[in-house]
């Protein structure tokens, strides 16, 4: 059974290419959203196994999206991975870092790293 | 400095998104296009270009953000040894003999071990590049009383005074040394003598920032016997009395 991945990022070209790369493996079904405010409605409808979430989006930031997801008992257990261009010192030392209990992937990330993260988080 | 930090963070954010799109786009095309040797080469070049751009952005952020240290009393010799351990493989590959003369009477100083390690690794790798293959890297730490003006030449920040006892560190190599032009600009951001794509030109400027934040000094000069030497000085916690 294909794993469902929701990708929320205001960069349309990025969400599109992530979807293409993940779906071409045959292992994932991917839905994309380009507004933070659409993350919760999309998660309710699509019921993803994992959400890749941008941190800085114009209408609603990733942290606010997480707060809404955590408030909803139906959505609070969905695995979350921040996918962000915000750079921290930690990010300069490691591609994958744990921040506030959620994983954090630093852009630019390649497809292999993205898939490795999905498989590890969902294993 | 603060405005540089904001600018760097803004540039990083605006550049990393397009880089992510290019990176994943190249991943996709590399699977879709029927590969031959030329296609493979072009795709590898594109991956490498993304990596290089990312390294520059990270270097820019390091440069702009090194304003705070986590200072803890620590032994500089331990930092030197752990840094040498991390570059040991590179040195072996280049047939570079490493010798360390670390005095055992050095008291603990307040330092940020991670940042200091960053400086040392940068210096060791600069030496390795200057040597290329077969040479010597010598690392020294000792307590030293600044008893001549010649010692103060290395103190560009005018932090130390004649007669003061300091923690003295030197990283020497038998490489190509530095030109007169480089000696003036070598700590400037984005100045590099390395080939295009092999250096960001930020390593030494970041290193100087870090040393300055430790209230130390750093300078580089050519050795009489060939190669270069980097001298670093740090204050002792008892004021060097």
CSV table of C-alpha atoms in Angstrom, one decimal:
chain,number,residue,atom,x,y,z
A,1,UNK,CA,0.0,0.0,0.0
A,2,UNK,CA,1.3,3.4,-1.0
A,3,UNK,CA,2.3,5.8,1.8
A,4,UNK,CA,0.5,9.1,1.7
A,5,UNK,CA,2.6,12.2,1.8
A,6,UNK,CA,1.3,15.8,2.1
A,7,UNK,CA,3.8,18.5,1.1
A,8,UNK,CA,3.0,22.0,2.2
A,9,UNK,CA,5.3,24.8,0.9
A,10,UNK,CA,4.6,28.1,-0.8
A,11,UNK,CA,7.1,27.3,-3.5
A,12,UNK,CA,4.9,25.7,-6.2
A,13,UNK,CA,7.8,24.5,-8.3
A,14,UNK,CA,9.2,22.8,-5.3
A,15,UNK,CA,6.1,21.0,-4.3
A,16,UNK,CA,5.6,19.9,-7.9
A,17,UNK,CA,9.0,18.4,-8.2
A,18,UNK,CA,8.9,16.7,-4.8
A,19,UNK,CA,5.6,15.1,-5.9
A,20,UNK,CA,7.1,14.0,-9.3
A,21,UNK,CA,10.2,12.5,-7.6
A,22,UNK,CA,8.3,10.6,-4.9
A,23,UNK,CA,5.5,9.3,-7.1
A,24,UNK,CA,7.8,8.0,-9.7
A,25,UNK,CA,9.1,5.5,-7.2
A,26,UNK,CA,5.7,3.9,-7.1
A,27,UNK,CA,5.7,3.9,-3.3
A,28,UNK,CA,4.0,7.1,-2.4
A,29,UNK,CA,0.9,9.0,-3.1
A,30,UNK,CA,1.6,12.8,-2.8
A,31,UNK,CA,-0.7,15.7,-2.4
A,32,UNK,CA,0.6,19.3,-2.4
A,33,UNK,CA,-0.6,22.5,-1.0
A,34,UNK,CA,0.9,26.0,-1.4
A,35,UNK,CA,-0.7,27.8,1.5
A,36,UNK,CA,-0.1,27.1,5.2
A,37,UNK,CA,-3.8,27.6,5.9
A,38,UNK,CA,-4.7,24.7,3.6
A,39,UNK,CA,-2.6,22.2,5.5
A,40,UNK,CA,-5.2,21.2,8.1
A,41,UNK,CA,-8.2,20.9,5.7
A,42,UNK,CA,-5.9,18.9,3.3
A,43,UNK,CA,-4.7,16.7,6.1
A,44,UNK,CA,-8.4,16.0,7.2
A,45,UNK,CA,-9.3,15.0,3.6
A,46,UNK,CA,-6.2,13.2,2.5
A,47,UNK,CA,-5.2,11.5,5.8
A,48,UNK,CA,-1.5,11.5,5.1
A,49,UNK,CA,1.0,9.3,6.9
A,50,UNK,CA,3.6,12.1,6.9
A,51,UNK,CA,3.5,15.9,6.2
A,52,UNK,CA,6.5,17.9,4.9
A,53,UNK,CA,5.9,21.4,6.1
A,54,UNK,CA,7.6,24.6,5.1
A,55,UNK,CA,8.3,26.9,8.1
A,56,UNK,CA,7.9,30.4,6.4
A,57,UNK,CA,4.8,30.8,4.4
A,58,UNK,CA,3.0,34.1,3.8
A,59,UNK,CA,-0.4,33.3,5.1
A,60,UNK,CA,0.3,30.9,7.9
A,61,UNK,CA,3.7,29.7,9.2
A,62,UNK,CA,4.6,26.1,9.7
A,63,UNK,CA,4.7,26.4,13.5
A,64,UNK,CA,1.1,27.7,13.5
A,65,UNK,CA,0.1,24.8,11.3
A,66,UNK,CA,1.7,22.3,13.7
A,67,UNK,CA,-0.2,23.9,16.6
A,68,UNK,CA,-3.5,23.4,14.8
A,69,UNK,CA,-2.6,19.8,13.9
A,70,UNK,CA,-1.7,19.0,17.5
A,71,UNK,CA,-5.1,20.4,18.7
A,72,UNK,CA,-7.0,18.1,16.5
A,73,UNK,CA,-7.2,14.5,17.9
A,74,UNK,CA,-7.7,13.2,14.4
A,75,UNK,CA,-4.5,14.8,13.1
A,76,UNK,CA,-2.3,15.0,16.1
A,77,UNK,CA,-0.4,11.7,15.5
A,78,UNK,CA,0.6,12.4,11.9
A,79,UNK,CA,4.3,12.4,11.4
A,80,UNK,CA,5.7,15.9,10.7
A,81,UNK,CA,8.9,17.0,9.1
A,82,UNK,CA,9.8,20.6,8.7
A,83,UNK,CA,11.3,21.3,5.3
A,84,UNK,CA,12.8,24.7,5.4
A,85,UNK,CA,15.2,27.3,4.0
A,86,UNK,CA,15.5,29.0,7.3
A,87,UNK,CA,19.0,28.5,8.3
A,88,UNK,CA,20.3,27.9,11.8
A,89,UNK,CA,23.7,27.0,13.2
A,90,UNK,CA,22.5,23.5,13.8
A,91,UNK,CA,21.4,23.3,10.1
A,92,UNK,CA,24.9,24.1,9.0
A,93,UNK,CA,26.2,21.1,10.8
A,94,UNK,CA,23.7,18.5,9.8
A,95,UNK,CA,21.1,18.0,7.1
A,96,UNK,CA,18.6,16.5,9.5
A,97,UNK,CA,18.0,17.9,12.9
A,98,UNK,CA,15.4,17.5,15.6
A,99,UNK,CA,13.8,20.8,16.7
A,100,UNK,CA,11.0,21.1,19.2
A,101,UNK,CA,10.3,17.4,18.8
A,102,UNK,CA,9.8,17.6,15.1
A,103,UNK,CA,12.4,16.6,12.5
A,104,UNK,CA,13.8,19.4,10.4
A,105,UNK,CA,15.2,19.0,6.9
A,106,UNK,CA,17.4,21.8,5.5
A,107,UNK,CA,16.9,22.8,1.9
A,108,UNK,CA,18.3,22.0,-0.5
A,109,UNK,CA,17.5,18.4,0.1
A,110,UNK,CA,17.9,15.7,-2.5
A,111,UNK,CA,15.4,13.0,-3.3
A,112,UNK,CA,17.4,10.2,-1.7
A,113,UNK,CA,17.5,12.1,1.6
A,114,UNK,CA,13.8,12.9,1.4
A,115,UNK,CA,12.9,9.2,0.9
A,116,UNK,CA,15.4,8.1,3.6
A,117,UNK,CA,13.7,10.4,6.0
A,118,UNK,CA,10.2,9.2,5.1
A,119,UNK,CA,11.2,5.6,5.5
A,120,UNK,CA,12.9,6.2,8.8
A,121,UNK,CA,10.1,8.3,10.3
A,122,UNK,CA,7.4,5.8,9.2
A,123,UNK,CA,9.3,2.7,10.1
B,1,UNK,CA,27.5,43.4,11.5
B,2,UNK,CA,23.8,43.0,12.5
B,3,UNK,CA,22.7,44.2,9.1
B,4,UNK,CA,25.1,41.8,7.4
B,5,UNK,CA,23.5,39.0,9.4
B,6,UNK,CA,20.0,40.0,8.3
B,7,UNK,CA,21.1,40.3,4.7
B,8,UNK,CA,22.8,36.9,4.9
B,9,UNK,CA,19.7,35.2,6.4
B,10,UNK,CA,17.5,36.8,3.7
B,11,UNK,CA,19.8,35.8,0.9
B,12,UNK,CA,20.0,32.3,2.3
B,13,UNK,CA,16.3,32.0,2.4
B,14,UNK,CA,15.8,33.3,-1.1
B,15,UNK,CA,18.6,31.2,-2.6
B,16,UNK,CA,18.0,27.9,-0.8
B,17,UNK,CA,14.5,27.5,-2.2
B,18,UNK,CA,15.6,27.8,-5.8
B,19,UNK,CA,18.5,25.5,-5.0
B,20,UNK,CA,16.1,23.0,-3.7
B,21,UNK,CA,14.1,23.1,-6.9
B,22,UNK,CA,17.2,22.7,-9.0
B,23,UNK,CA,18.5,19.9,-6.9
B,24,UNK,CA,15.3,17.9,-7.1
B,25,UNK,CA,14.7,18.8,-10.7
B,26,UNK,CA,18.2,17.4,-11.5
B,27,UNK,CA,17.2,14.3,-9.5
B,28,UNK,CA,14.1,13.9,-11.6
B,29,UNK,CA,15.7,14.5,-15.0
B,30,UNK,CA,18.5,12.1,-14.1
B,31,UNK,CA,16.0,9.3,-13.8
B,32,UNK,CA,13.9,10.3,-16.9
B,33,UNK,CA,16.6,11.0,-19.4
B,34,UNK,CA,18.2,8.0,-21.0
B,35,UNK,CA,21.7,8.3,-19.7
B,36,UNK,CA,25.0,8.2,-21.6
B,37,UNK,CA,28.4,9.3,-20.4
B,38,UNK,CA,27.8,13.0,-21.3
B,39,UNK,CA,24.4,13.2,-19.7
B,40,UNK,CA,25.9,11.7,-16.5
B,41,UNK,CA,28.7,14.2,-16.6
B,42,UNK,CA,26.3,17.1,-17.0
B,43,UNK,CA,24.1,15.9,-14.2
B,44,UNK,CA,27.0,15.4,-11.9
B,45,UNK,CA,28.2,18.9,-12.7
B,46,UNK,CA,24.8,20.3,-11.8
B,47,UNK,CA,24.7,18.4,-8.5
B,48,UNK,CA,28.1,19.8,-7.8
B,49,UNK,CA,27.1,23.3,-8.7
B,50,UNK,CA,24.1,23.1,-6.2
B,51,UNK,CA,26.5,21.8,-3.5
B,52,UNK,CA,28.9,24.6,-4.1
B,53,UNK,CA,26.2,27.3,-4.0
B,54,UNK,CA,25.0,25.7,-0.7
B,55,UNK,CA,28.5,25.7,0.8
B,56,UNK,CA,28.8,29.5,-0.1
B,57,UNK,CA,25.5,30.2,1.6
B,58,UNK,CA,26.4,28.3,4.7
B,59,UNK,CA,29.8,30.0,4.8
B,60,UNK,CA,28.0,33.4,4.5
B,61,UNK,CA,25.8,32.5,7.4
B,62,UNK,CA,28.6,31.3,9.5
B,63,UNK,CA,30.4,34.6,8.8
B,64,UNK,CA,27.5,36.7,9.7
B,65,UNK,CA,26.3,34.7,12.7
B,66,UNK,CA,29.5,34.1,14.7
B,67,UNK,CA,28.6,36.7,17.2
B,68,UNK,CA,28.0,34.6,20.2
B,69,UNK,CA,30.1,31.9,21.9
B,70,UNK,CA,29.3,29.3,24.5
B,71,UNK,CA,32.3,29.8,26.6
B,72,UNK,CA,33.2,27.0,29.0
B,73,UNK,CA,36.5,26.4,30.8
B,74,UNK,CA,38.4,23.9,28.7
B,75,UNK,CA,41.7,22.6,27.7
B,76,UNK,CA,42.9,23.9,24.3
B,77,UNK,CA,45.1,20.8,23.9
B,78,UNK,CA,42.1,18.6,23.9
B,79,UNK,CA,40.5,20.7,21.2
B,80,UNK,CA,43.7,20.5,19.1
B,81,UNK,CA,43.9,16.8,19.5
B,82,UNK,CA,40.3,16.2,18.5
B,83,UNK,CA,40.6,18.5,15.5
B,84,UNK,CA,43.8,16.7,14.4
B,85,UNK,CA,41.9,13.4,14.7
B,86,UNK,CA,39.2,14.7,12.4
B,87,UNK,CA,41.6,15.6,9.6
B,88,UNK,CA,43.9,12.6,10.1
B,89,UNK,CA,42.5,10.8,7.1
B,90,UNK,CA,43.0,13.8,4.8
B,91,UNK,CA,46.6,14.2,6.0
B,92,UNK,CA,47.3,10.5,5.5
B,93,UNK,CA,45.9,10.7,2.0
B,94,UNK,CA,48.2,13.6,1.2
B,95,UNK,CA,51.3,12.0,2.9
B,96,UNK,CA,51.5,14.9,5.3
B,97,UNK,CA,53.3,14.2,8.5
B,98,UNK,CA,51.6,15.7,11.5
B,99,UNK,CA,53.5,16.6,14.7
B,100,UNK,CA,52.1,18.3,17.7
B,101,UNK,CA,54.1,19.9,20.5
B,102,UNK,CA,51.5,20.6,23.1
B,103,UNK,CA,52.7,21.9,26.4
B,104,UNK,CA,51.1,20.1,29.4
B,105,UNK,CA,51.2,23.1,31.8
B,106,UNK,CA,48.5,25.0,30.0
B,107,UNK,CA,45.7,26.1,32.3
B,108,UNK,CA,42.0,25.9,31.3
B,109,UNK,CA,40.8,28.9,29.4
B,110,UNK,CA,37.3,30.0,28.6
B,111,UNK,CA,36.5,28.7,25.1
B,112,UNK,CA,33.8,27.5,22.8
B,113,UNK,CA,35.3,24.1,21.9
B,114,UNK,CA,33.1,23.7,18.8
B,115,UNK,CA,34.0,27.1,17.4
B,116,UNK,CA,37.6,26.6,18.2
B,117,UNK,CA,37.6,23.2,16.5
B,118,UNK,CA,36.0,24.9,13.4
B,119,UNK,CA,39.0,27.4,13.4
B,120,UNK,CA,41.6,24.7,13.8
B,121,UNK,CA,40.1,22.4,11.1
B,122,UNK,CA,40.0,25.3,8.8
B,123,UNK,CA,43.7,26.1,9.4
B,124,UNK,CA,44.7,22.4,9.1
B,125,UNK,CA,42.8,22.1,5.8
B,126,UNK,CA,44.4,25.3,4.5
B,127,UNK,CA,47.8,23.9,5.3
B,128,UNK,CA,46.9,20.6,3.6
B,129,UNK,CA,45.9,22.5,0.5
B,130,UNK,CA,49.0,24.6,0.6
B,131,UNK,CA,51.2,21.5,0.9
B,132,UNK,CA,49.1,19.5,-1.6
B,133,UNK,CA,51.2,16.3,-1.2
B,134,UNK,CA,54.0,15.3,1.1
B,135,UNK,CA,55.0,17.8,3.7
B,136,UNK,CA,54.7,18.6,7.4
B,137,UNK,CA,52.1,20.1,9.6
B,138,UNK,CA,53.3,21.2,13.0
B,139,UNK,CA,50.9,22.3,15.8
B,140,UNK,CA,52.3,24.0,18.9
B,141,UNK,CA,50.7,25.2,22.1
B,142,UNK,CA,52.6,26.7,25.0
B,143,UNK,CA,52.6,29.4,27.6
B,144,UNK,CA,54.8,32.3,26.5
B,145,UNK,CA,55.8,35.7,27.9
B,146,UNK,CA,55.6,38.4,25.2
B,147,UNK,CA,59.1,39.7,25.8
B,148,UNK,CA,59.7,41.5,22.5
B,149,UNK,CA,57.9,43.7,20.1
B,150,UNK,CA,58.3,41.0,17.5
B,151,UNK,CA,55.7,39.0,19.4
B,152,UNK,CA,53.3,41.8,19.4
B,153,UNK,CA,53.4,42.1,15.6
B,154,UNK,CA,50.9,39.2,15.5
B,155,UNK,CA,48.5,41.1,17.7
B,156,UNK,CA,46.5,43.2,15.3
B,157,UNK,CA,43.8,44.0,17.8
B,158,UNK,CA,46.3,45.4,20.4
B,159,UNK,CA,44.9,43.2,23.1
B,160,UNK,CA,48.2,42.2,24.6
B,161,UNK,CA,51.1,44.0,26.2
B,162,UNK,CA,54.8,43.5,26.5
B,163,UNK,CA,55.7,41.2,29.4
B,164,UNK,CA,52.2,39.6,29.4
B,165,UNK,CA,52.1,35.8,29.7
B,166,UNK,CA,49.7,34.3,27.1
B,167,UNK,CA,48.6,31.0,25.7
B,168,UNK,CA,50.4,30.8,22.4
B,169,UNK,CA,49.4,28.5,19.5
B,170,UNK,CA,51.0,28.0,16.2
B,171,UNK,CA,50.0,26.0,13.1
B,172,UNK,CA,52.9,25.7,10.7
B,173,UNK,CA,53.2,24.0,7.4
B,174,UNK,CA,55.7,23.3,4.7
B,175,UNK,CA,53.4,24.4,1.9
B,176,UNK,CA,53.7,27.2,-0.6
B,177,UNK,CA,53.4,30.0,1.9
B,178,UNK,CA,51.5,33.2,1.1
B,179,UNK,CA,52.2,36.0,-1.4
B,180,UNK,CA,52.5,39.7,-0.3
B,181,UNK,CA,49.1,40.4,-1.8
B,182,UNK,CA,47.5,37.5,0.1
B,183,UNK,CA,49.1,38.5,3.4
B,184,UNK,CA,47.2,41.8,3.2
B,185,UNK,CA,43.8,40.4,2.1
B,186,UNK,CA,43.9,36.9,3.5
B,187,UNK,CA,41.4,37.6,6.3
B,188,UNK,CA,39.0,39.5,4.1
B,189,UNK,CA,35.7,37.9,3.4
B,190,UNK,CA,35.5,36.1,0.0
B,191,UNK,CA,39.3,36.4,-0.6
B,192,UNK,CA,40.6,33.1,-1.7
B,193,UNK,CA,43.7,31.8,-3.5
B,194,UNK,CA,42.1,28.5,-4.2
B,195,UNK,CA,40.8,27.5,-7.6
B,196,UNK,CA,37.1,28.4,-8.5
B,197,UNK,CA,34.8,26.1,-6.6
B,198,UNK,CA,37.3,24.9,-4.1
B,199,UNK,CA,37.1,27.7,-1.5
B,200,UNK,CA,34.5,30.2,-0.4
B,201,UNK,CA,37.1,32.7,0.8
B,202,UNK,CA,35.2,32.8,4.1
B,203,UNK,CA,37.2,30.3,6.2
B,204,UNK,CA,39.8,32.7,7.6
B,205,UNK,CA,37.5,35.6,8.0
B,206,UNK,CA,35.2,33.4,10.0
B,207,UNK,CA,38.2,32.1,12.0
B,208,UNK,CA,39.3,35.6,12.8
B,209,UNK,CA,35.8,36.5,14.0
B,210,UNK,CA,35.8,33.5,16.3
B,211,UNK,CA,39.3,34.3,17.6
B,212,UNK,CA,38.2,37.9,18.2
B,213,UNK,CA,35.2,36.7,20.1
B,214,UNK,CA,37.6,34.8,22.4
B,215,UNK,CA,39.4,38.0,22.9
B,216,UNK,CA,42.4,36.5,21.2
B,217,UNK,CA,44.5,37.4,18.1
B,218,UNK,CA,45.4,35.6,14.9
B,219,UNK,CA,47.9,36.3,12.2
B,220,UNK,CA,49.7,34.6,9.4
B,221,UNK,CA,53.2,34.9,8.1
B,222,UNK,CA,55.7,33.1,6.0
B,223,UNK,CA,58.3,31.0,7.8
B,224,UNK,CA,62.0,31.5,7.0
B,225,UNK,CA,62.4,27.9,6.1
B,226,UNK,CA,59.4,27.9,3.8
B,227,UNK,CA,55.7,27.4,4.2
B,228,UNK,CA,53.4,29.5,6.4
B,229,UNK,CA,52.7,29.8,10.1
B,230,UNK,CA,49.5,31.0,11.8
B,231,UNK,CA,50.0,32.4,15.3
B,232,UNK,CA,47.2,32.7,17.8
B,233,UNK,CA,47.3,34.2,21.2
B,234,UNK,CA,44.8,34.0,24.1
B,235,UNK,CA,44.6,35.7,27.4
B,236,UNK,CA,45.0,33.5,30.5
B,237,UNK,CA,42.3,33.6,33.1
B,238,UNK,CA,44.6,35.0,35.8
B,239,UNK,CA,45.5,37.9,33.5
B,240,UNK,CA,48.9,36.4,32.6
B,241,UNK,CA,50.5,37.4,35.8
